[in-house]
Coordinates of C-alpha atoms and ligand atoms in Angstrom, one line a residue:
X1 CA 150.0 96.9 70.9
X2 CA 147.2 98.5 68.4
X3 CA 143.6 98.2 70.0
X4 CA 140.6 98.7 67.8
X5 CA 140.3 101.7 69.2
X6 CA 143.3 103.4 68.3
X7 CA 147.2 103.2 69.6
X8 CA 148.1 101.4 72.8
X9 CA 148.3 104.1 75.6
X10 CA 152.1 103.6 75.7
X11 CA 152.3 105.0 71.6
X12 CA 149.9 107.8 72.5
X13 CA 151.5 109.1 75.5
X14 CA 155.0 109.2 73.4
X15 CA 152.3 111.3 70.7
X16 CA 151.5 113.6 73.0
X17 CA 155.2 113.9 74.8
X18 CA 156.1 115.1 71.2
X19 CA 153.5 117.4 70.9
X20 CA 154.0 118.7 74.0
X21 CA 157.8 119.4 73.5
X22 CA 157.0 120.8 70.1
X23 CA 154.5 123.5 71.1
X24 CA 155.8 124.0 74.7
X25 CA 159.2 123.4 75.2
X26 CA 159.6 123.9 79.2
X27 CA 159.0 120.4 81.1
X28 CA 155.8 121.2 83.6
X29 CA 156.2 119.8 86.8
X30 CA 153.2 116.8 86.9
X31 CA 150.9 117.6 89.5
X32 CA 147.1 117.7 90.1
X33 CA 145.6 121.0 91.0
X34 CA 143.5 118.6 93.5
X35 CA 146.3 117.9 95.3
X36 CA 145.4 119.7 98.1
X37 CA 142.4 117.7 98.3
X38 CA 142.0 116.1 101.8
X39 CA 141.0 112.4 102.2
X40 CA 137.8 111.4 103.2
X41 CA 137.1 109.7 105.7
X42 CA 135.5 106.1 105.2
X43 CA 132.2 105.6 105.7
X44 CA 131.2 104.4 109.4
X45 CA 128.8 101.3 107.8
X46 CA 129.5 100.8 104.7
X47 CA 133.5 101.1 105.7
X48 CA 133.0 98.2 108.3
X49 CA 132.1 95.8 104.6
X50 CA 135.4 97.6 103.3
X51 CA 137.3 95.8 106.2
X52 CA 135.3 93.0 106.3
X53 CA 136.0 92.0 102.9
X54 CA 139.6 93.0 103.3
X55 CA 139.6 90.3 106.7
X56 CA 141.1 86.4 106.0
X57 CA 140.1 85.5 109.3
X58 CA 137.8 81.8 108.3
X59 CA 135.4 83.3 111.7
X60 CA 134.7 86.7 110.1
X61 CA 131.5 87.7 110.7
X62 CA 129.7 90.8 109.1
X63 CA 127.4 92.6 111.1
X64 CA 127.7 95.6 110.1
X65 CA 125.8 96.9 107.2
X66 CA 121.8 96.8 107.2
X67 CA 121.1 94.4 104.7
X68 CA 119.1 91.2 105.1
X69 CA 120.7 87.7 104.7
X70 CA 119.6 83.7 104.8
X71 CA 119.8 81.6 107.0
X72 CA 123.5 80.8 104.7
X73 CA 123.9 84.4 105.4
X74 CA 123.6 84.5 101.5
X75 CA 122.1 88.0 99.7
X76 CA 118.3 87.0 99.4
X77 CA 116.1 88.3 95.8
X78 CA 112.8 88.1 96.7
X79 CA 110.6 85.8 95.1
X80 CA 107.7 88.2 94.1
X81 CA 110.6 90.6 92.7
X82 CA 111.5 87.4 90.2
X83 CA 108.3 87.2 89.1
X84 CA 107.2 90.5 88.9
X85 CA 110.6 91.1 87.0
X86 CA 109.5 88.5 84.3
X87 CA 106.0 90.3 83.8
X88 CA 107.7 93.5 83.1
X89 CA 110.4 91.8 80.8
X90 CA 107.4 89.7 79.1
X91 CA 105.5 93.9 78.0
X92 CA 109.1 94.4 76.4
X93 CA 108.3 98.1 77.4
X94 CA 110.8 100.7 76.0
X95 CA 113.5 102.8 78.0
X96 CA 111.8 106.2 77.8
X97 CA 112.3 108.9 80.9
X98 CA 110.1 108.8 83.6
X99 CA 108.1 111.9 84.1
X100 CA 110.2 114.0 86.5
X101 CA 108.0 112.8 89.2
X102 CA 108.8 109.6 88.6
X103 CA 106.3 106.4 87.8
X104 CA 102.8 107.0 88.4
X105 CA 102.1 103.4 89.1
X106 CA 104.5 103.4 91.3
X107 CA 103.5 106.7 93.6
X108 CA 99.8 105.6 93.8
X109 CA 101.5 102.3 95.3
X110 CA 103.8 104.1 97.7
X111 CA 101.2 106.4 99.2
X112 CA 99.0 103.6 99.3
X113 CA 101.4 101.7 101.9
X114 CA 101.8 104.5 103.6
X115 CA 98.6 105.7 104.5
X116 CA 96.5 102.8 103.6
X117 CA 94.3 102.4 100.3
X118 CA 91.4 105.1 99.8
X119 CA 93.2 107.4 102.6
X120 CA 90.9 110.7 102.6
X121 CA 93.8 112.6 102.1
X122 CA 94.4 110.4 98.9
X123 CA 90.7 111.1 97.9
X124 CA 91.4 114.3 98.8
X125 CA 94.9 115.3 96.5
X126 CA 96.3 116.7 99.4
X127 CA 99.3 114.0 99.0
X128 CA 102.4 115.2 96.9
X129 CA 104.6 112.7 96.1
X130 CA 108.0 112.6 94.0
X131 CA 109.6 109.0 93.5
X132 CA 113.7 109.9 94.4
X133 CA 116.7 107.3 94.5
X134 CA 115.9 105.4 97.3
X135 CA 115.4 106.2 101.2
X136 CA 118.9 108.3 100.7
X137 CA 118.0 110.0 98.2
X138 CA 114.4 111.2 98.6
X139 CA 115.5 112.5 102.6
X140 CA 117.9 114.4 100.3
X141 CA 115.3 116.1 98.5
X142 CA 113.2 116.7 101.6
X143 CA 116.4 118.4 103.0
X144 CA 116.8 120.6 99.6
X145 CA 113.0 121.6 100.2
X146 CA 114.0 122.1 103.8
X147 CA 116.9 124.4 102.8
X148 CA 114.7 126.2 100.4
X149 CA 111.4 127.2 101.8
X150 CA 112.0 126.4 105.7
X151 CA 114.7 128.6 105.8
X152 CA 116.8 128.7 109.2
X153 CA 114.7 126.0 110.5
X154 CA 116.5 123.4 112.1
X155 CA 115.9 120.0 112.1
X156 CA 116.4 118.1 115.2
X157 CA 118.1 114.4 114.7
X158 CA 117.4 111.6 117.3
X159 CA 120.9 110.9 119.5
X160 CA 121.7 108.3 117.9
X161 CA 120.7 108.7 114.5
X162 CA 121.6 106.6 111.5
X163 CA 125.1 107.7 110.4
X164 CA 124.3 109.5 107.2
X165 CA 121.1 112.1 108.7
X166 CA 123.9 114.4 109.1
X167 CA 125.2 114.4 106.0
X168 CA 122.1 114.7 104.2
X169 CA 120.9 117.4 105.9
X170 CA 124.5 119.0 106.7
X171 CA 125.2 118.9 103.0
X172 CA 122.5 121.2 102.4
X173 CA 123.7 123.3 105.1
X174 CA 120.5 122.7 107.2
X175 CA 121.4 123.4 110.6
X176 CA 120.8 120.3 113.0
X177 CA 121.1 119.3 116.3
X178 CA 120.1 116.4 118.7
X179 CA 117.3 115.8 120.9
X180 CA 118.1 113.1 123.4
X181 CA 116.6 109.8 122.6
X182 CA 118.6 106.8 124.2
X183 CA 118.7 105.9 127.6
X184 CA 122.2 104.0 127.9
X185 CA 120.9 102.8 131.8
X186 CA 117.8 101.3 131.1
X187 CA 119.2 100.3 127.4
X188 CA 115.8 102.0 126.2
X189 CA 113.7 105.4 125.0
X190 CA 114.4 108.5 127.3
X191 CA 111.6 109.5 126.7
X192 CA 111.7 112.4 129.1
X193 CA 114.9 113.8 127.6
X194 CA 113.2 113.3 124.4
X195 CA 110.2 115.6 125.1
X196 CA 112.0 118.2 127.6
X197 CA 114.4 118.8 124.2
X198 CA 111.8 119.0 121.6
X199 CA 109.6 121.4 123.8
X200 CA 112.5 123.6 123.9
X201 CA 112.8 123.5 120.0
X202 CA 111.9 126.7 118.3
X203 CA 108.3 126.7 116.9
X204 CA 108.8 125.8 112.9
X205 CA 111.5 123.0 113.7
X206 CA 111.6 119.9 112.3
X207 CA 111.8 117.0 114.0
X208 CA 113.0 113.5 112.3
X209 CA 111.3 110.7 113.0
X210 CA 111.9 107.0 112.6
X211 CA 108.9 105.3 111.6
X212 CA 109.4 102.5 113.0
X213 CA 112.6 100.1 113.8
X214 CA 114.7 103.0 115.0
X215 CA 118.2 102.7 113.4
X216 CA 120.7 102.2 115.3
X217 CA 119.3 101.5 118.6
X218 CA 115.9 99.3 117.9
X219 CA 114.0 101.2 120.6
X220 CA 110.8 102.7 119.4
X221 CA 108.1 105.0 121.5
X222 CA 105.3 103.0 122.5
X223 CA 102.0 103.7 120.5
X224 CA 101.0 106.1 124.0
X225 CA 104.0 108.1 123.8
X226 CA 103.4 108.3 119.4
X227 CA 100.2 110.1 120.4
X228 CA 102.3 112.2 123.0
X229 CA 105.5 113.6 120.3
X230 CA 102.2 114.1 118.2
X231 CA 100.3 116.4 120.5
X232 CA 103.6 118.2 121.1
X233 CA 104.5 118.4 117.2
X234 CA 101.1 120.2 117.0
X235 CA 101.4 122.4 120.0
X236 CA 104.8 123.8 119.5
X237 CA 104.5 123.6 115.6
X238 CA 107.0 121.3 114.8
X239 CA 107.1 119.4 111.7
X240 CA 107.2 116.3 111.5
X241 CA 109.3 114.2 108.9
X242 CA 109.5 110.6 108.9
X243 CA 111.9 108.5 107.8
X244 CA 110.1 105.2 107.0
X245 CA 113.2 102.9 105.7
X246 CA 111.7 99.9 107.7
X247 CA 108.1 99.6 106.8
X248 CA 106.9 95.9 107.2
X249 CA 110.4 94.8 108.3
X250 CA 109.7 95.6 111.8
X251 CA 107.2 93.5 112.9
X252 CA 106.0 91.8 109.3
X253 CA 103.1 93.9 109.2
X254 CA 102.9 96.9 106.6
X255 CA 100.5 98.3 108.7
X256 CA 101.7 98.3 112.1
X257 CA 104.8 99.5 111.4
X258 CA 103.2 102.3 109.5
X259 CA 101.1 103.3 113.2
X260 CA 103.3 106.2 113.5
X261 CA 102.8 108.4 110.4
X262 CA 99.6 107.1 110.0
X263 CA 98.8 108.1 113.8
X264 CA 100.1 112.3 113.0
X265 CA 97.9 112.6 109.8
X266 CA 94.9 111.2 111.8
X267 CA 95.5 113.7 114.2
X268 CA 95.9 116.6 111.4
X269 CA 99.6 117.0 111.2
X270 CA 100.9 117.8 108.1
X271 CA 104.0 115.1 107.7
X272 CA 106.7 114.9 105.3
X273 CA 108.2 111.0 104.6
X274 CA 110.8 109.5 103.2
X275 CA 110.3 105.8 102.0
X276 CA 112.6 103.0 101.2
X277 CA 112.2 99.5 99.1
X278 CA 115.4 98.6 99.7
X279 CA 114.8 96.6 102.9
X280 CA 111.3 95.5 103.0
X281 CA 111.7 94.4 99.1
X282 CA 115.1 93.8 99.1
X283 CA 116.1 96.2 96.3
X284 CA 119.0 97.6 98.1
X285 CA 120.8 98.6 94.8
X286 CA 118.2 99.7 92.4
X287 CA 117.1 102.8 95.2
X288 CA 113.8 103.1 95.2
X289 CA 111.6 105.2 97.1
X290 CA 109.6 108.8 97.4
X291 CA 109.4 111.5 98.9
X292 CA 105.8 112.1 100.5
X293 CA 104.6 115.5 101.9
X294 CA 100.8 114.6 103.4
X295 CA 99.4 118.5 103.8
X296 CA 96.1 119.7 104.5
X297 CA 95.3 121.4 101.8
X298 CA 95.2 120.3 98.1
X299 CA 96.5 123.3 96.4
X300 CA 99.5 123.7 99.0
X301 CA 100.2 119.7 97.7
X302 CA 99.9 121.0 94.1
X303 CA 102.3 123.6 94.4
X304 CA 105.1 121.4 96.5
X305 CA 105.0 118.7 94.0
X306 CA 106.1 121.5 91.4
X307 CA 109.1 122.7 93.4
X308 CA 109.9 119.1 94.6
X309 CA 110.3 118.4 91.1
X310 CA 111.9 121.6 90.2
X311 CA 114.5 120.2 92.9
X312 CA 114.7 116.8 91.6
X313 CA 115.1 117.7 88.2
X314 CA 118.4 119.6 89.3
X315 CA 119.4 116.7 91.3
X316 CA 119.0 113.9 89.0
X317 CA 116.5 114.8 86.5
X318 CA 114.0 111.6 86.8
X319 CA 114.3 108.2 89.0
X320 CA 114.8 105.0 87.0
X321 CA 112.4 103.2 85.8
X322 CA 113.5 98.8 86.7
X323 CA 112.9 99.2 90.6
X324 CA 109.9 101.4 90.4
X325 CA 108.6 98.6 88.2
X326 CA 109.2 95.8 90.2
X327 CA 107.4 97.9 93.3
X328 CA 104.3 98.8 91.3
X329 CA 103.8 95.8 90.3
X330 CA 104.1 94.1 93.5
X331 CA 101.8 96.6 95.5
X332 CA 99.5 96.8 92.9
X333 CA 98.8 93.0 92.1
X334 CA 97.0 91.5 94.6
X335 CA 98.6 87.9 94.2
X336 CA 102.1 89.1 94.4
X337 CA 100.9 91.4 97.1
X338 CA 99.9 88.8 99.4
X339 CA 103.2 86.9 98.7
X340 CA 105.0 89.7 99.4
X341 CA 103.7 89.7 103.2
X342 CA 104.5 86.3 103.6
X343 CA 108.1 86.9 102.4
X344 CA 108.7 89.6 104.5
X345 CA 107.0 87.8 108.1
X346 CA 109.6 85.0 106.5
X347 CA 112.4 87.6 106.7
X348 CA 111.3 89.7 109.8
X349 CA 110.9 86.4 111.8
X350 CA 113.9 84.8 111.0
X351 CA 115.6 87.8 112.6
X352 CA 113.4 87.8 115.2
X353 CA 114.4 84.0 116.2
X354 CA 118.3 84.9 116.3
X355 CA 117.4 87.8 118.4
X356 CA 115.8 85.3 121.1
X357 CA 118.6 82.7 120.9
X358 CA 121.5 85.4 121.1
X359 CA 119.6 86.5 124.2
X360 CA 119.7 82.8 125.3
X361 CA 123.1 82.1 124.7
X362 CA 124.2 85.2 126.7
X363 CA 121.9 84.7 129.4
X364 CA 123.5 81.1 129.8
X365 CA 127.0 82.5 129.6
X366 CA 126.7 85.7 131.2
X367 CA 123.4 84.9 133.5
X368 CA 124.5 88.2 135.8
X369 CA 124.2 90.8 133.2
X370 CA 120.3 91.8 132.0
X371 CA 120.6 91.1 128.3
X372 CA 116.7 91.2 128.1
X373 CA 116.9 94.4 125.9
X374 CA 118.2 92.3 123.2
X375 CA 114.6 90.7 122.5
X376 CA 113.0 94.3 123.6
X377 CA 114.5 95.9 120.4
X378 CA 113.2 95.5 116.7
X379 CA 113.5 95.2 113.6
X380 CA 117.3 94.8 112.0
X381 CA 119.5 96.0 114.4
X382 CA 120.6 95.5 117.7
X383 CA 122.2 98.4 120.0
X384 CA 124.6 95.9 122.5
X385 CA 126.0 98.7 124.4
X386 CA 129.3 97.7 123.2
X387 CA 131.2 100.8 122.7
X388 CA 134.4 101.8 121.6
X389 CA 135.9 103.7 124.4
X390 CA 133.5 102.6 127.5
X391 CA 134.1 104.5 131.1
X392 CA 136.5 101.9 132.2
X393 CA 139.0 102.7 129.3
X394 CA 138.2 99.3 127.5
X395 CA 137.9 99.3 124.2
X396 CA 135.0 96.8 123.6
X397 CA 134.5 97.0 119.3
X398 CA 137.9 97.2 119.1
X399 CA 137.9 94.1 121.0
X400 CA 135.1 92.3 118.4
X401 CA 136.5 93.6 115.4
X402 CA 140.4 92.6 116.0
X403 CA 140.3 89.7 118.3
X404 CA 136.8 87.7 117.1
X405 CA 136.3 88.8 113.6
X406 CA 133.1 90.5 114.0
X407 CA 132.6 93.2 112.3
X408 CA 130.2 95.8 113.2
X409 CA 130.4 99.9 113.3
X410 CA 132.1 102.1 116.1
X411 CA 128.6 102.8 118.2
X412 CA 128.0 99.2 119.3
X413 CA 125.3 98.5 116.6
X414 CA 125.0 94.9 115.5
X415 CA 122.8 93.6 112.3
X416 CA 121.0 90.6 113.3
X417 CA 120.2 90.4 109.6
X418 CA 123.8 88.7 109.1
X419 CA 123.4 86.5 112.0
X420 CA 122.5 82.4 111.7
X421 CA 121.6 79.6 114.4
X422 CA 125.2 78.0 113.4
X423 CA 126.8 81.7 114.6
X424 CA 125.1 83.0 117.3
X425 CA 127.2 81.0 120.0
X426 CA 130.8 82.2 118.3
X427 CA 128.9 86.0 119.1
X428 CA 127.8 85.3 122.0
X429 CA 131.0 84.0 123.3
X430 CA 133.3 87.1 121.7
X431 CA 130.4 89.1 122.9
X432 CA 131.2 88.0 126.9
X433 CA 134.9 88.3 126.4
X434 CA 134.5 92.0 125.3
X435 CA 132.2 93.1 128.1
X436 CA 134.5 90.8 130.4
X437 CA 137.6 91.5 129.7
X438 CA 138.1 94.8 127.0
Ligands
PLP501 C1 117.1 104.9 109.1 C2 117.5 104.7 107.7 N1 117.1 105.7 106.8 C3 117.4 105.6 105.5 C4 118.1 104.6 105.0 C5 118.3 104.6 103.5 O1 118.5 103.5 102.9 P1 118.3 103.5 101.3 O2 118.9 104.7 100.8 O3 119.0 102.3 100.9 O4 116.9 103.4 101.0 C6 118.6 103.6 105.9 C7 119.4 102.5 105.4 O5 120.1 101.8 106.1 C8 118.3 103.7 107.2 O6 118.7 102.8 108.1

């Protein structure tokens, strides 16, 4: 068959056969010089959609990946991102590259959720701000400035951490290392381990931080013990970087969830940030977010931004432009702005109500076991305590995954996002069969 572009592939391989044999005539054995390339292995949450997808199973349940659903368990665009999304198409604006940096519009807005409008240290300049591809991607830059001028600093990880904190630092050969965090008794902070570990971390550490919504457990320090991991930050010179992938998706509030953060700069921390849209406005795949270094002085800001951007611009070059859009213009109108809060209390509480009726349903089927920490944790996830190889030998996820259908990663972690009223009971019963019997 002739395409319009040229001879099928079966003519042109022949072609090249005869070319081959006229200009070399001994037969090369075909084989990749990647062969000896290992496999990878899948991811641990985004390889539980993989098999999820792969299941027939009519129950199948996904509950692995972080990423808000209906009550139909349906992918959700937010209404303020349709209409801000026809404004920008109705100004027909041109494709151009955004300034290394990325969209002004756009950073004003982003530091302006973070520390709150008019922040001194806004009025001040002493903010430096780079918009990067998403949560992912702007912790990556933070870990190439890291790897650049912290060098042989480590940066201390929360154990558990979200799955890929080790990859983005450990990719950039930043050493890391854990400082306890969960309490598997109490199915809660330890917050004792937590401060005995960072104490002993070497002064110029950094220490990550989830800004709120702690991924995967759902435990977060109470405000007492925020102003505690401050003081220490600031008496054993640790810095501080948040990861803020959460903000407003925790409690519906853009400003209690950003307590944290907020909380260190009052207290004259200098704090690095990573922010994400992708849960609080839903733009999971068109990764936007910044990187935000807060510092106390304006010319130390003026000089990171330049080798932030000198790192970006080997990274990627410049963000794009369509997500940034739709944030900037969201934050920065205060109709759609106000909407916006509404739609994300909408989302926040509907995961918030499946959260109290799993609890019920378990405390009616299983009334001897505390399942109390359920409603305790916030924000997407919850951390059951189901885990793969428990002391008894059972093999509880195993048990969800191949027997019920439900699919969630390896550590126990559940997303209440892709739970509904009609599905908590079939949970709740292959919940009480794992702890039961697996
Ligand atoms: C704790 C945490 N940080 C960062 C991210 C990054 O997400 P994204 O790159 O989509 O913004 C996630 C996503 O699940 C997360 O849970």
């Amino acid at each position: 068959m002739q395409t319009a572009l040229g001879p099928s592939t079966a003519s042109r391989v022949v072609a090249n056969r005869q070319v081959r044999t006229a200009r070399a005539p001994q037969v090369v054995a075909a084989s990749s010089r990647f062969a000896d390339v290992a496999q990878a292995p899948p991811d641990p949450i985004l390889g539980v959609s993989e098999a999820f997808r792969a299941s027939t199973s009519p129950n199948k349940l996904n509950l692995g990946v972080g990423a808000y659903r209906d009550e139909d368990l349906k992918p959700v665009v937010l209404s303020v991102v349709k209409k801000a999304e026809t404004k920008i198409v109705g100004r027909a604006e041109n494709k151009e590259y955004l300034p290394i940096e990325g969209l002004d519009a756009f950073r004003k807005a982003t530091v302006d959720l973070l520390l709150g409008a008019g922040h001194p240290a806004i009025q001040e300049g002493r903010v430096a701000v780079v918009q990067s591809l998403s949560g992912t991607g702007s912790l990556r830059v933070g870990s190439a400035f890291i790897a650049r001028f912290m060098k042989g600093a480590t940066v201390y990880l929360s154990n558990p951490t979200w799955g890929n904190h080790r990859n983005i630092f450990g990719d950039e050969n930043v050493e890391w290392k854990y400082y306890r965090y969960f309490d598997a008794d109490t199915v809660g902070l330890d917050f004792k381990g937590m401060m005995e570990d960072l104490t002993a971390a070497p002064a110029g550490s950094v220490v990550l931080l989830h800004g709120c919504a702690h991924n995967p457990t759902g435990v977060d320090p109470t405000a007492e013990q925020w102003g505690a991991i401050a003081d220490l930050c600031k008496e054993r010179n640790l810095l501080p970087f948040f990861d803020v992938a959460y903000q407003g998706f925790a409690t519906g509030d853009l400003d209690k969830d950003a307590f944290a953060p907020r909380l260190f700069v009052e207290r004259g921390l200098e704090i690095v940030v990573a922010q994400s849209y992708s849960k609080n406005l839903g733009l999971y795949g068109e990764r936007v977010g910044a990187l935000v270094m807060v510092l106390n002085d304006k010319e130390a800001a003026t000089r990171c931004l330049s080798q932030l951007k000198r790192l970006a611009r080997a990274l990627y070059s410049n963000p794009p432009t369509w997500g940034a859009k739709i944030a900037a213009e969201v934050v920065n109108d205060k109709e759609l702005f106000d909407e916006w809060k509404g739609e994300m209390r909408g989302m926040a509480g509907r995961i918030e109500r499946v959260r109290g009726e799993l609890k019920t349903a378990l405390d009616a089927k299983y009334p001897d076991k505390d399942w109390s920490f359920i409603t305790r944790q916030i924000g997407m996830f919850s951390f059951t305590g189901l885990t793969p190889a428990q002391a008894s030998g059972g093999r509880r996820v195993d048990n969800m995954t191949n027997k019920h259908a439900v699919y969630m990663t390896r550590d126990g972690r559940i997303s209440l996002a892709g739970l509904n009223s009609a599905k908590v009971d079939y949970l709740a019963n292959a919940i009480v069969d794992s702890v039961r019997n697996a």
